[in-house]
mmCIF file of C-alpha atoms in Angstrom:
data_model
loop_
_atom_site.group_PDB
_atom_site.id
_atom_site.type_symbol
_atom_site.label_atom_id
_atom_site.label_comp_id
_atom_site.label_asym_id
_atom_site.label_seq_id
_atom_site.Cartn_x
_atom_site.Cartn_y
_atom_site.Cartn_z
ATOM 1 C CA UNK F 1 4.512 17.890 -58.288
ATOM 2 C CA UNK F 2 1.026 19.008 -55.770
ATOM 3 C CA UNK F 3 1.454 22.215 -57.611
ATOM 4 C CA UNK F 4 1.795 20.889 -61.229
ATOM 5 C CA UNK F 5 -1.461 18.546 -60.717
ATOM 6 C CA UNK F 6 -4.225 20.662 -59.040
ATOM 7 C CA UNK F 7 -3.041 23.473 -61.603
ATOM 8 C CA UNK F 8 -4.248 20.888 -64.364
ATOM 9 C CA UNK F 9 -7.183 20.714 -61.937
ATOM 10 C CA UNK F 10 -7.099 17.463 -59.609
ATOM 11 C CA UNK F 11 -7.849 17.315 -56.560
ATOM 12 C CA UNK F 12 -5.795 15.675 -54.391
ATOM 13 C CA UNK F 13 -6.842 14.447 -50.702
ATOM 14 C CA UNK F 14 -4.872 15.471 -47.424
ATOM 15 C CA UNK F 15 -1.212 14.324 -47.298
ATOM 16 C CA UNK F 16 -1.247 11.831 -44.790
ATOM 17 C CA UNK F 17 1.010 12.808 -42.057
ATOM 18 C CA UNK F 18 4.165 10.656 -41.014
ATOM 19 C CA UNK F 19 3.448 10.755 -37.706
ATOM 20 C CA UNK F 20 7.001 11.852 -35.366
ATOM 21 C CA UNK F 21 7.787 8.636 -33.497
ATOM 22 C CA UNK F 22 8.412 10.946 -30.356
ATOM 23 C CA UNK F 23 5.536 12.230 -30.749
ATOM 24 C CA UNK F 24 3.939 8.765 -31.150
ATOM 25 C CA UNK F 25 5.454 7.928 -27.264
ATOM 26 C CA UNK F 26 4.516 11.083 -25.802
ATOM 27 C CA UNK F 27 1.142 10.295 -26.134
ATOM 28 C CA UNK F 28 1.747 6.384 -24.967
ATOM 29 C CA UNK F 29 2.933 7.835 -21.917
ATOM 30 C CA UNK F 30 -0.020 9.606 -21.474
ATOM 31 C CA UNK F 31 -2.556 7.612 -22.098
ATOM 32 C CA UNK F 32 -0.216 4.974 -19.423
ATOM 33 C CA UNK F 33 -0.191 7.584 -16.861
ATOM 34 C CA UNK F 34 -3.961 8.448 -17.406
ATOM 35 C CA UNK F 35 -4.766 4.658 -17.144
ATOM 36 C CA UNK F 36 -2.137 3.926 -14.019
ATOM 37 C CA UNK F 37 -3.618 6.774 -12.849
ATOM 38 C CA UNK F 38 -7.440 4.620 -12.326
ATOM 39 C CA UNK F 39 -6.040 2.075 -11.358
ATOM 40 C CA UNK F 40 -4.269 3.682 -8.616
ATOM 41 C CA UNK F 41 -7.770 5.491 -7.579
ATOM 42 C CA UNK F 42 -9.680 2.236 -7.991
ATOM 43 C CA UNK F 43 -6.569 0.920 -5.496
ATOM 44 C CA UNK F 44 -6.455 3.520 -3.716
ATOM 45 C CA UNK F 45 -10.612 3.916 -2.702
ATOM 46 C CA UNK F 46 -10.570 0.033 -1.976
ATOM 47 C CA UNK F 47 -7.735 0.695 0.139
ATOM 48 C CA UNK F 48 -9.048 3.044 2.222
ATOM 49 C CA UNK F 49 -12.212 1.250 3.237
ATOM 50 C CA UNK F 50 -10.926 -1.879 4.104
ATOM 51 C CA UNK F 51 -8.753 -0.684 5.789
ATOM 52 C CA UNK F 52 -12.093 0.985 7.872
ATOM 53 C CA UNK F 53 -13.750 -1.661 7.090
ATOM 54 C CA UNK F 54 -10.416 -4.021 9.250
ATOM 55 C CA UNK F 55 -10.969 -1.974 12.462
ATOM 56 C CA UNK F 56 -13.334 -4.095 14.324
ATOM 57 C CA UNK F 57 -10.922 -7.234 13.453
ATOM 58 C CA UNK F 58 -7.767 -5.324 15.172
ATOM 59 C CA UNK F 59 -9.098 -5.372 17.875
ATOM 60 C CA UNK F 60 -6.031 -7.680 19.782
ATOM 61 C CA UNK F 61 -3.747 -5.576 18.008
ATOM 62 C CA UNK F 62 -4.797 -2.487 18.760
ATOM 63 C CA UNK F 63 -4.685 -2.719 22.707
ATOM 64 C CA UNK F 64 -1.004 -3.611 22.037
ATOM 65 C CA UNK F 65 1.264 -0.967 22.836
ATOM 66 C CA UNK F 66 4.750 -1.264 21.876
ATOM 67 C CA UNK F 67 3.336 -2.100 17.748
ATOM 68 C CA UNK F 68 3.748 1.401 16.440
ATOM 69 C CA UNK F 69 1.469 -0.142 13.379
ATOM 70 C CA UNK F 70 -0.970 -0.848 16.892
ATOM 71 C CA UNK F 71 -0.509 2.469 17.796
ATOM 72 C CA UNK F 72 -1.440 4.050 14.657
ATOM 73 C CA UNK F 73 -5.390 1.994 14.330
ATOM 74 C CA UNK F 74 -6.255 2.439 17.666
ATOM 75 C CA UNK F 75 -5.546 6.257 17.152
ATOM 76 C CA UNK F 76 -7.847 5.995 13.774
ATOM 77 C CA UNK F 77 -10.067 2.864 15.678
ATOM 78 C CA UNK F 78 -11.367 5.539 18.773
ATOM 79 C CA UNK F 79 -12.510 8.771 16.599
ATOM 80 C CA UNK F 80 -14.706 5.914 13.712
ATOM 81 C CA UNK F 81 -16.121 3.382 16.393
ATOM 82 C CA UNK F 82 -17.611 7.459 17.553
ATOM 83 C CA UNK F 83 -18.797 7.537 14.047
ATOM 84 C CA UNK F 84 -19.577 4.466 12.814
ATOM 85 C CA UNK F 85 -20.702 2.006 16.404
ATOM 86 C CA UNK F 86 -22.803 0.133 13.793
ATOM 87 C CA UNK F 87 -19.604 -1.493 11.856
ATOM 88 C CA UNK F 88 -18.461 -3.342 15.424
ATOM 89 C CA UNK F 89 -21.462 -4.499 15.709
ATOM 90 C CA UNK F 90 -21.123 -6.112 12.293
ATOM 91 C CA UNK F 91 -20.360 -10.327 12.741
ATOM 92 C CA UNK F 92 -16.806 -10.596 12.320
ATOM 93 C CA UNK F 93 -17.563 -13.070 9.550
ATOM 94 C CA UNK F 94 -19.450 -10.887 7.059
ATOM 95 C CA UNK F 95 -16.987 -8.482 8.171
ATOM 96 C CA UNK F 96 -14.408 -10.786 6.292
ATOM 97 C CA UNK F 97 -16.600 -11.924 3.376
ATOM 98 C CA UNK F 98 -16.468 -7.411 2.567
ATOM 99 C CA UNK F 99 -12.979 -7.778 2.564
ATOM 100 C CA UNK F 100 -12.513 -10.726 0.162
ATOM 101 C CA UNK F 101 -14.941 -9.204 -2.114
ATOM 102 C CA UNK F 102 -13.346 -5.767 -2.800
ATOM 103 C CA UNK F 103 -10.271 -7.348 -2.254
ATOM 104 C CA UNK F 104 -10.962 -8.994 -5.306
ATOM 105 C CA UNK F 105 -11.979 -6.446 -7.042
ATOM 106 C CA UNK F 106 -7.923 -4.612 -6.957
ATOM 107 C CA UNK F 107 -6.477 -8.568 -7.233
ATOM 108 C CA UNK F 108 -8.325 -8.562 -10.436
ATOM 109 C CA UNK F 109 -9.091 -5.319 -12.044
ATOM 110 C CA UNK F 110 -5.887 -2.420 -10.729
ATOM 111 C CA UNK F 111 -3.154 -5.328 -9.996
ATOM 112 C CA UNK F 112 -4.173 -7.823 -12.579
ATOM 113 C CA UNK F 113 -1.466 -6.131 -14.580
ATOM 114 C CA UNK F 114 1.082 -7.772 -12.216
ATOM 115 C CA UNK F 115 -0.422 -11.690 -12.517
ATOM 116 C CA UNK F 116 -0.182 -11.692 -15.898
ATOM 117 C CA UNK F 117 3.912 -10.609 -16.373
ATOM 118 C CA UNK F 118 4.366 -12.764 -13.065
ATOM 119 C CA UNK F 119 2.615 -15.979 -15.089
ATOM 120 C CA UNK F 120 4.049 -14.719 -18.265
ATOM 121 C CA UNK F 121 7.879 -14.664 -16.371
ATOM 122 C CA UNK F 122 6.696 -17.706 -14.658
ATOM 123 C CA UNK F 123 6.525 -19.902 -17.977
ATOM 124 C CA UNK F 124 9.429 -18.398 -19.842
ATOM 125 C CA UNK F 125 11.190 -19.075 -16.667
ATOM 126 C CA UNK F 126 12.328 -15.918 -15.380
ATOM 127 C CA UNK F 127 11.450 -13.701 -12.705
ATOM 128 C CA UNK F 128 11.239 -10.068 -12.029
ATOM 129 C CA UNK F 129 9.387 -7.152 -9.241
ATOM 130 C CA UNK F 130 6.146 -8.158 -10.610
ATOM 131 C CA UNK F 131 6.626 -11.792 -9.303
ATOM 132 C CA UNK F 132 7.549 -10.592 -6.348
ATOM 133 C CA UNK F 133 5.027 -8.721 -6.304
ATOM 134 C CA UNK F 134 2.893 -11.325 -7.476
ATOM 135 C CA UNK F 135 3.768 -14.112 -5.271
ATOM 136 C CA UNK F 136 3.969 -11.225 -2.144
ATOM 137 C CA UNK F 137 0.185 -10.543 -2.416
ATOM 138 C CA UNK F 138 -0.622 -13.695 -3.696
ATOM 139 C CA UNK F 139 0.108 -16.096 -0.156
ATOM 140 C CA UNK F 140 -1.457 -12.777 1.505
ATOM 141 C CA UNK F 141 -4.562 -13.029 0.044
ATOM 142 C CA UNK F 142 -4.684 -16.568 0.207
ATOM 143 C CA UNK F 143 -3.709 -17.179 4.074
ATOM 144 C CA UNK F 144 -6.660 -14.218 4.336
ATOM 145 C CA UNK F 145 -8.953 -16.466 2.259
ATOM 146 C CA UNK F 146 -8.701 -19.783 4.385
ATOM 147 C CA UNK F 147 -8.295 -18.109 7.438
ATOM 148 C CA UNK F 148 -12.066 -16.333 6.591
ATOM 149 C CA UNK F 149 -12.950 -19.481 5.181
ATOM 150 C CA UNK F 150 -11.711 -22.156 8.103
ATOM 151 C CA UNK F 151 -10.277 -20.497 10.598
ATOM 152 C CA UNK F 152 -9.838 -23.264 13.512
ATOM 153 C CA UNK F 153 -7.105 -25.137 10.663
ATOM 154 C CA UNK F 154 -4.734 -21.237 12.532
ATOM 155 C CA UNK F 155 -5.741 -22.533 16.577
ATOM 156 C CA UNK F 156 -4.367 -26.008 15.388
ATOM 157 C CA UNK F 157 -1.186 -24.198 14.614
ATOM 158 C CA UNK F 158 -0.563 -22.391 17.389
ATOM 159 C CA UNK F 159 -1.574 -19.091 14.912
ATOM 160 C CA UNK F 160 -4.792 -16.229 15.120
ATOM 161 C CA UNK F 161 -6.627 -16.487 11.801
ATOM 162 C CA UNK F 162 -6.401 -13.401 10.971
ATOM 163 C CA UNK F 163 -7.524 -11.477 7.904
ATOM 164 C CA UNK F 164 -5.118 -9.249 6.171
ATOM 165 C CA UNK F 165 -6.763 -8.182 3.385
ATOM 166 C CA UNK F 166 -5.687 -4.649 3.260
ATOM 167 C CA UNK F 167 -2.632 -5.234 2.823
ATOM 168 C CA UNK F 168 -3.238 -7.043 -0.444
ATOM 169 C CA UNK F 169 -5.196 -3.406 -1.031
ATOM 170 C CA UNK F 170 -2.215 -1.124 0.079
ATOM 171 C CA UNK F 171 0.261 -3.069 -1.407
ATOM 172 C CA UNK F 172 -0.641 -2.752 -5.073
ATOM 173 C CA UNK F 173 -2.288 0.746 -4.790
ATOM 174 C CA UNK F 174 1.451 1.753 -2.957
ATOM 175 C CA UNK F 175 3.037 0.247 -6.500
ATOM 176 C CA UNK F 176 0.677 1.531 -8.496
ATOM 177 C CA UNK F 177 1.914 4.780 -7.495
ATOM 178 C CA UNK F 178 5.262 3.946 -7.576
ATOM 179 C CA UNK F 179 4.339 2.844 -11.504
ATOM 180 C CA UNK F 180 2.918 6.208 -11.422
ATOM 181 C CA UNK F 181 5.594 8.852 -11.138
ATOM 182 C CA UNK F 182 8.138 5.669 -12.542
ATOM 183 C CA UNK F 183 5.986 7.151 -15.899
ATOM 184 C CA UNK F 184 5.995 10.718 -15.364
ATOM 185 C CA UNK F 185 9.911 10.387 -14.425
ATOM 186 C CA UNK F 186 9.316 8.718 -17.961
ATOM 187 C CA UNK F 187 7.019 11.066 -19.923
ATOM 188 C CA UNK F 188 10.087 14.078 -18.428
ATOM 189 C CA UNK F 189 12.992 12.457 -19.637
ATOM 190 C CA UNK F 190 11.778 12.543 -22.685
ATOM 191 C CA UNK F 191 10.291 15.871 -23.666
ATOM 192 C CA UNK F 192 13.619 17.099 -21.965
ATOM 193 C CA UNK F 193 15.646 14.754 -24.865
ATOM 194 C CA UNK F 194 13.584 16.087 -27.561
ATOM 195 C CA UNK F 195 13.922 19.370 -26.220
#
């Protein structure tokens, strides 16, 4: 039909190629991997910065010799004191406020997908891994916010008024890394199936 039409002098538009669903799925996965990569980079950078900013607040933790985490933090704490001594002279409240701000960036940015999915699940009466992530990191975040602004209530309850903002950033970073690996594995499996 096309040949006959062009022989009559008609100009046909370029045919619209029917998109291969496998190629469409592959492009979707590539786009998702790029998005996850950007989210992971942001969350990872904030997690590293928040860990460094948290070290002056972890003085009692790094002193515990029986605690493996405390020992690792103690190994980082020594060199950091000599590299950035001004960090250790900052008011702890200022450090906590800084940690609150940078952690909020992770919670409302790269981590928002977990909270949105958990909310959708709650509305429909279901729970999944997103619920676990949202409840866990949300509880730690809220505990740290309360410890930042209302520290006297913790000693009254026999608890230290420690903040764990860096934990929120690290958990979200690790989960995003896992999701990126999962998406990459799916893309490779899809490509292998297509071949």
